[in-house]
Short mmCIF file of C-alpha atoms in Angstrom, two decimals:
data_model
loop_
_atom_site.label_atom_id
_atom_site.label_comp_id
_atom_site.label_asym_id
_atom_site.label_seq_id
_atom_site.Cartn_x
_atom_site.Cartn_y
_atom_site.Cartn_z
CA UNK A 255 3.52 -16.98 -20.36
CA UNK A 256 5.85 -18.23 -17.61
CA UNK A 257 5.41 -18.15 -14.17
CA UNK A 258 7.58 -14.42 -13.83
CA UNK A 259 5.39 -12.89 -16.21
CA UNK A 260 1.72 -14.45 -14.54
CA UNK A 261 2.87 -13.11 -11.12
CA UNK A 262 4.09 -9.98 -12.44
CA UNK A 263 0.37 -9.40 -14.54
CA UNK A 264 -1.41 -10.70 -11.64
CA UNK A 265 0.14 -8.18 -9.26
CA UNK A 266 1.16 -5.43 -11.78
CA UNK A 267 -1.10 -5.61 -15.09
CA UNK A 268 0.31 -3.64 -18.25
CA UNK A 269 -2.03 -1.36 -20.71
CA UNK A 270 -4.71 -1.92 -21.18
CA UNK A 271 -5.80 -4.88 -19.60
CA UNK A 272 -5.48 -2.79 -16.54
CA UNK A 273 -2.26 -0.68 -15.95
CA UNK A 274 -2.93 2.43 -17.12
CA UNK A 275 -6.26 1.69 -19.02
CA UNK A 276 -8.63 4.84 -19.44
CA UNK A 277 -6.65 6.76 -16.81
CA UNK A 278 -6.60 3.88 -14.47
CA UNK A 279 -3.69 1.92 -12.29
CA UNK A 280 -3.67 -1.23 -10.72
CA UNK A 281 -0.42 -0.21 -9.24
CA UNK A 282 1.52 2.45 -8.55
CA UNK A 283 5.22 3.10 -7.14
CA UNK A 284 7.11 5.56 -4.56
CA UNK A 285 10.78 6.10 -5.67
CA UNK A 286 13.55 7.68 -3.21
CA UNK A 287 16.70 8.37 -4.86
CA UNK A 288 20.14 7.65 -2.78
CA UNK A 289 20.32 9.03 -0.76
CA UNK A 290 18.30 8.39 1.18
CA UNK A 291 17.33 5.55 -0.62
CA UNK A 292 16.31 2.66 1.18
CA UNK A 293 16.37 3.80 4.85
CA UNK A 294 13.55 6.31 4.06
CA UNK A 295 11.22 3.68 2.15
CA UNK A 296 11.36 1.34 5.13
CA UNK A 297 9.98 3.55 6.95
CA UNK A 298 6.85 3.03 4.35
CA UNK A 299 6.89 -0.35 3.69
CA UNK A 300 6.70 -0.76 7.46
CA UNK A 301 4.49 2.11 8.22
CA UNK A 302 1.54 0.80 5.77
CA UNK A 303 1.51 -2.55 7.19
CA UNK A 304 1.89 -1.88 10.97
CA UNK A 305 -0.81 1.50 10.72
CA UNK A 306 -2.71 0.71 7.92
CA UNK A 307 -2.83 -2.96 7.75
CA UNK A 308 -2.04 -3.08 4.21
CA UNK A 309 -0.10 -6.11 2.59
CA UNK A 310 3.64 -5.71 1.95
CA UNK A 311 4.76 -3.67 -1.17
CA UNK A 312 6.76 -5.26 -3.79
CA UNK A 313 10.48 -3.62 -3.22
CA UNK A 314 12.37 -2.98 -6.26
CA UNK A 315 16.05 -1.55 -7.12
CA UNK A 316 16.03 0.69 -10.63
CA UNK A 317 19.35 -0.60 -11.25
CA UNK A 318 20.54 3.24 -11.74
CA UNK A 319 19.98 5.38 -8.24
CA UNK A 320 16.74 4.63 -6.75
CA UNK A 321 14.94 2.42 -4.37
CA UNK A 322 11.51 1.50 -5.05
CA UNK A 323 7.96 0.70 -3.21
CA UNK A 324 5.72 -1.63 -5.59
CA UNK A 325 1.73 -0.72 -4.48
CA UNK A 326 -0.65 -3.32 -6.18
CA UNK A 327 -4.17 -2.64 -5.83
CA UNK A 328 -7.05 -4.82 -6.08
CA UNK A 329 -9.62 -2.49 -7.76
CA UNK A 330 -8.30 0.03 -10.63
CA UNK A 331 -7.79 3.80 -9.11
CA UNK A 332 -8.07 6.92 -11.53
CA UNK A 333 -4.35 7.87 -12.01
CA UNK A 334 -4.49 11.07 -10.08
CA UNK A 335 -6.26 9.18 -7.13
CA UNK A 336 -3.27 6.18 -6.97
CA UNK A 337 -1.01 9.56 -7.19
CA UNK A 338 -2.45 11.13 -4.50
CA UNK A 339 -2.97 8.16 -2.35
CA UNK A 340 0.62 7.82 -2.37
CA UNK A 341 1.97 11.29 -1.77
CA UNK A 342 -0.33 11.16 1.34
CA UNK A 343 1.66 8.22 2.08
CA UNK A 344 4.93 10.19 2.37
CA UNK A 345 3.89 12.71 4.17
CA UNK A 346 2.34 10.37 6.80
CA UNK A 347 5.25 8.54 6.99
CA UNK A 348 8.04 10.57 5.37
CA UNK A 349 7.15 13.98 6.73
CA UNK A 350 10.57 15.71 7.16
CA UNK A 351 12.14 13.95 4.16
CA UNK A 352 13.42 15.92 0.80
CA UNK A 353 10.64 15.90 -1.83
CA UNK A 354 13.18 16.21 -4.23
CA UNK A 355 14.89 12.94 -3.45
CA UNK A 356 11.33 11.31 -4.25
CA UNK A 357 9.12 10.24 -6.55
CA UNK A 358 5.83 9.10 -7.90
CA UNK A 359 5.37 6.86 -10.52
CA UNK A 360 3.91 5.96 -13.09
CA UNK A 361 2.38 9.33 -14.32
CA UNK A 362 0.43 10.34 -17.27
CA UNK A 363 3.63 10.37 -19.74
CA UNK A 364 5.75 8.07 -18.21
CA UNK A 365 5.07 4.28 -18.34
CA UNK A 366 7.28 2.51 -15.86
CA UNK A 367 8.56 -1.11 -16.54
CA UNK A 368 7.96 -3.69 -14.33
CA UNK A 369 11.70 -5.02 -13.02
CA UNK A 370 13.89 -6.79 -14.00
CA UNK A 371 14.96 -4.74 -17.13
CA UNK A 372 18.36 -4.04 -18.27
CA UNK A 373 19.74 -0.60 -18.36
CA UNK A 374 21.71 1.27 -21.02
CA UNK A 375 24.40 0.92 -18.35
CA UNK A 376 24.40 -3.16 -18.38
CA UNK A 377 23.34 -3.22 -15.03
CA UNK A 378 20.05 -4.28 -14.11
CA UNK A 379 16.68 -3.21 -11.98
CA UNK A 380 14.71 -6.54 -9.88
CA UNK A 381 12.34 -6.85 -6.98
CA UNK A 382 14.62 -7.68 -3.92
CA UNK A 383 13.74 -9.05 -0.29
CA UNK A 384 13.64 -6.89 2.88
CA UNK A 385 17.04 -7.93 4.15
CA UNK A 386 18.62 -7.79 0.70
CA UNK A 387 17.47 -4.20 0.34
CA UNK A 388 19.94 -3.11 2.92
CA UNK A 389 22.55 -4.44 1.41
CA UNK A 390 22.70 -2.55 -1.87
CA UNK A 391 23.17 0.80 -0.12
CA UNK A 392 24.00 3.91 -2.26
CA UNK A 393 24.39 1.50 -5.61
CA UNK A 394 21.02 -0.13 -6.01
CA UNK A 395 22.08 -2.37 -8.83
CA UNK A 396 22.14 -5.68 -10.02
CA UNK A 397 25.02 -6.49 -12.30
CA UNK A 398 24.16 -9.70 -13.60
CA UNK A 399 20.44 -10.47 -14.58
CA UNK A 400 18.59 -11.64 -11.68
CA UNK A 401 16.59 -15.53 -12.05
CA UNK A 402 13.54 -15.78 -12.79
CA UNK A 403 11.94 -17.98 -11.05
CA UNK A 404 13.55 -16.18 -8.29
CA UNK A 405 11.77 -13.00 -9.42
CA UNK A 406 8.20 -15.06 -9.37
CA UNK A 407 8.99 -16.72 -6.30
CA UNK A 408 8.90 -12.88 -4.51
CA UNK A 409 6.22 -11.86 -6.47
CA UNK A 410 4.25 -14.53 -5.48
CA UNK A 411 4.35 -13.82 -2.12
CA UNK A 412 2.81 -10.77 -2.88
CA UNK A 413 -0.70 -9.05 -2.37
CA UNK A 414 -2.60 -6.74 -3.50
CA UNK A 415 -4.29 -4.20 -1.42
CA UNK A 416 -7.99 -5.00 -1.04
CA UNK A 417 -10.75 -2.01 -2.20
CA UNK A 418 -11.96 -1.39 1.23
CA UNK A 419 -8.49 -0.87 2.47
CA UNK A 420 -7.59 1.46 -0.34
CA UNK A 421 -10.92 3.11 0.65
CA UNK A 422 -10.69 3.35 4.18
CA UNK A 423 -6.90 4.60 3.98
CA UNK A 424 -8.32 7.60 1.47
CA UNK A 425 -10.53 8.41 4.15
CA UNK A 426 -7.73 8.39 7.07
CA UNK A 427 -5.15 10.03 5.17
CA UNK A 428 -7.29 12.59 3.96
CA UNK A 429 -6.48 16.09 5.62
CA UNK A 430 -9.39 16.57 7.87
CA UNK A 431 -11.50 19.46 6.14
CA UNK A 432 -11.37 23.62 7.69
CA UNK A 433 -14.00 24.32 9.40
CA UNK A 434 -15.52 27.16 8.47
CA UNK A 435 -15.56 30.41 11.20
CA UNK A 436 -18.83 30.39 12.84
CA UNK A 437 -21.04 33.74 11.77
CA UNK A 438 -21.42 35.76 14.58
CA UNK A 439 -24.30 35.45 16.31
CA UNK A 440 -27.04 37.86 15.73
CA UNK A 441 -28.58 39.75 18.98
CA UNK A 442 -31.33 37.97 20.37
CA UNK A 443 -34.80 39.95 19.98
CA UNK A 444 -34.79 41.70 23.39
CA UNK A 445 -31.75 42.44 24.37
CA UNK A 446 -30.26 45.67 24.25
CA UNK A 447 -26.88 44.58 23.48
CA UNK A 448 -25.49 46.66 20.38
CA UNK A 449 -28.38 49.13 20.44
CA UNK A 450 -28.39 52.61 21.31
CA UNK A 451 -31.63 54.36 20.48
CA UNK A 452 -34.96 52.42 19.61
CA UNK A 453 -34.04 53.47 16.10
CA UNK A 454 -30.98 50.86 16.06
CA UNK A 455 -33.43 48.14 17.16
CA UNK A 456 -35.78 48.54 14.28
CA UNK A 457 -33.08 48.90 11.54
CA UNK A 458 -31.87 45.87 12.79
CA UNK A 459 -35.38 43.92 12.72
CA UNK A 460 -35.77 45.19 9.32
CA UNK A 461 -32.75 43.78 8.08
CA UNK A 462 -32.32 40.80 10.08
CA UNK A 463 -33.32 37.83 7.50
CA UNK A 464 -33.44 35.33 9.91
CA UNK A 465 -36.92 37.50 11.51
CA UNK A 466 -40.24 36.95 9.62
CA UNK A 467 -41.32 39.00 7.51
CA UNK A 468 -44.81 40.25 9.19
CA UNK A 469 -42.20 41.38 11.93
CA UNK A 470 -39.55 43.19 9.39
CA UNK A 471 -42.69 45.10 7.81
CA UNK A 472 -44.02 45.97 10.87
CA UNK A 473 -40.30 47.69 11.87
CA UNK A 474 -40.06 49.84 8.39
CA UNK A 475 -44.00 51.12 9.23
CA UNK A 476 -42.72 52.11 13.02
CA UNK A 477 -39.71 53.82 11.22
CA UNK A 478 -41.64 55.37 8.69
CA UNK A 479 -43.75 56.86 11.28
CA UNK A 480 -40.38 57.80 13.46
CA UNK A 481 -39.01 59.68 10.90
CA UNK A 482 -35.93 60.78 10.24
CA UNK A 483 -33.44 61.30 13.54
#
């Protein structure tokens, strides 16, 4: 194994010593197409680090049409749970962009190769630098096959995002949960509020669960002996 494929397994494991084993990731990636391509995943790559405190994604060209955040996490997520993690992601940070211009990958039936990988078109997908990402703009290509040991030497610069940060950005990003309409408040014994006749009153003991029961039996007896209006 050379040093391109060790940094790429350490940070980006295939099936099924830890990709996508038993509905598990150890990584998973946000795509934007062009446009907007890069200028929207900045906005991500810097958001998680400055608000989140999470190490720098991997950033990747597809060597088709698409711009790509690489998310390696320490600790295997359930598919669905990397998934979600993500999409929370763009709407923290990408609220007002097109959800049709982006992505998440991989998903349950479609593995996604790590970079760099030739495409049908001869052109070629590779993890890039910040300030090289800009400079691809609408053609996020590579035409000739990029080094290796340039590859590995980004990669290895690379970190994975601890457990406890995964955990404690779940948390954050969660939507905070409804909270439920308060039950209206039941007339406190006494008051006349709500009751017209001393009949009223007693239906209401009666029925009111929250009184005890000596007191509920003792209002059906006085109603009994009231009879009917």
């Amino acid at each position: 194994m050379n040093r391109l494929q060790t940094e790429t397994h350490r940070l980006y494991p295939p099936t099924p010593s830890g990709g996508q084993a038993n509905g598990t990731t150890r990584y998973a990636v946000l795509q934007a197409n062009c446009p907007p391509g890069w200028p929207a995943l900045r906005a991500v790559w810097e958001g998680v680090q400055a608000d989140l405190g999470w190490p720098a994604p991997g950033i990747a060209v597809n060597g088709r049409d698409a711009y790509q955040l690489w998310f390696s996490f320490a600790q295997p997520l359930p598919l669905a749970q990397a998934q979600g993690l993500l999409r929370a992601l763009l709407k923290r940070f990408l609220p007002d962009a097109d959800p049709r211009r982006l992505r998440v990958l991989p998903d349950a039936d479609t593995p996604l190769p790590t970079p760099p990988q030739a495409q049908p078109s001869g052109n070629w997908s590779a993890f890039v630098s910040p300030d090289l990402a800009a400079v691809f703009g609408d053609e996020p290509v590579l035409d000739i096959p990029p080094g290796d040991e340039a590859q590995a030497e980004l990669l290895a610069r690379l970190r994975s995002v601890p457990a406890e940060a995964v955990a404690d950005a779940l948390q954050g990003l969660a939507p905070p949960p409804s909270s439920p309409s308060p039950a209206p408040a039941s007339p406190a014994v006494g008051t006349k509020t709500g009751w017209q006749t001393p009949r009223d009153f007693l239906m209401w003991v009666m029925n009111d669960p929250a009184t005890p029961l000596a007191l509920r039996i003792e209002a059906a007896k006085a109603l009994l002996a009231h009879g009917p209006d």
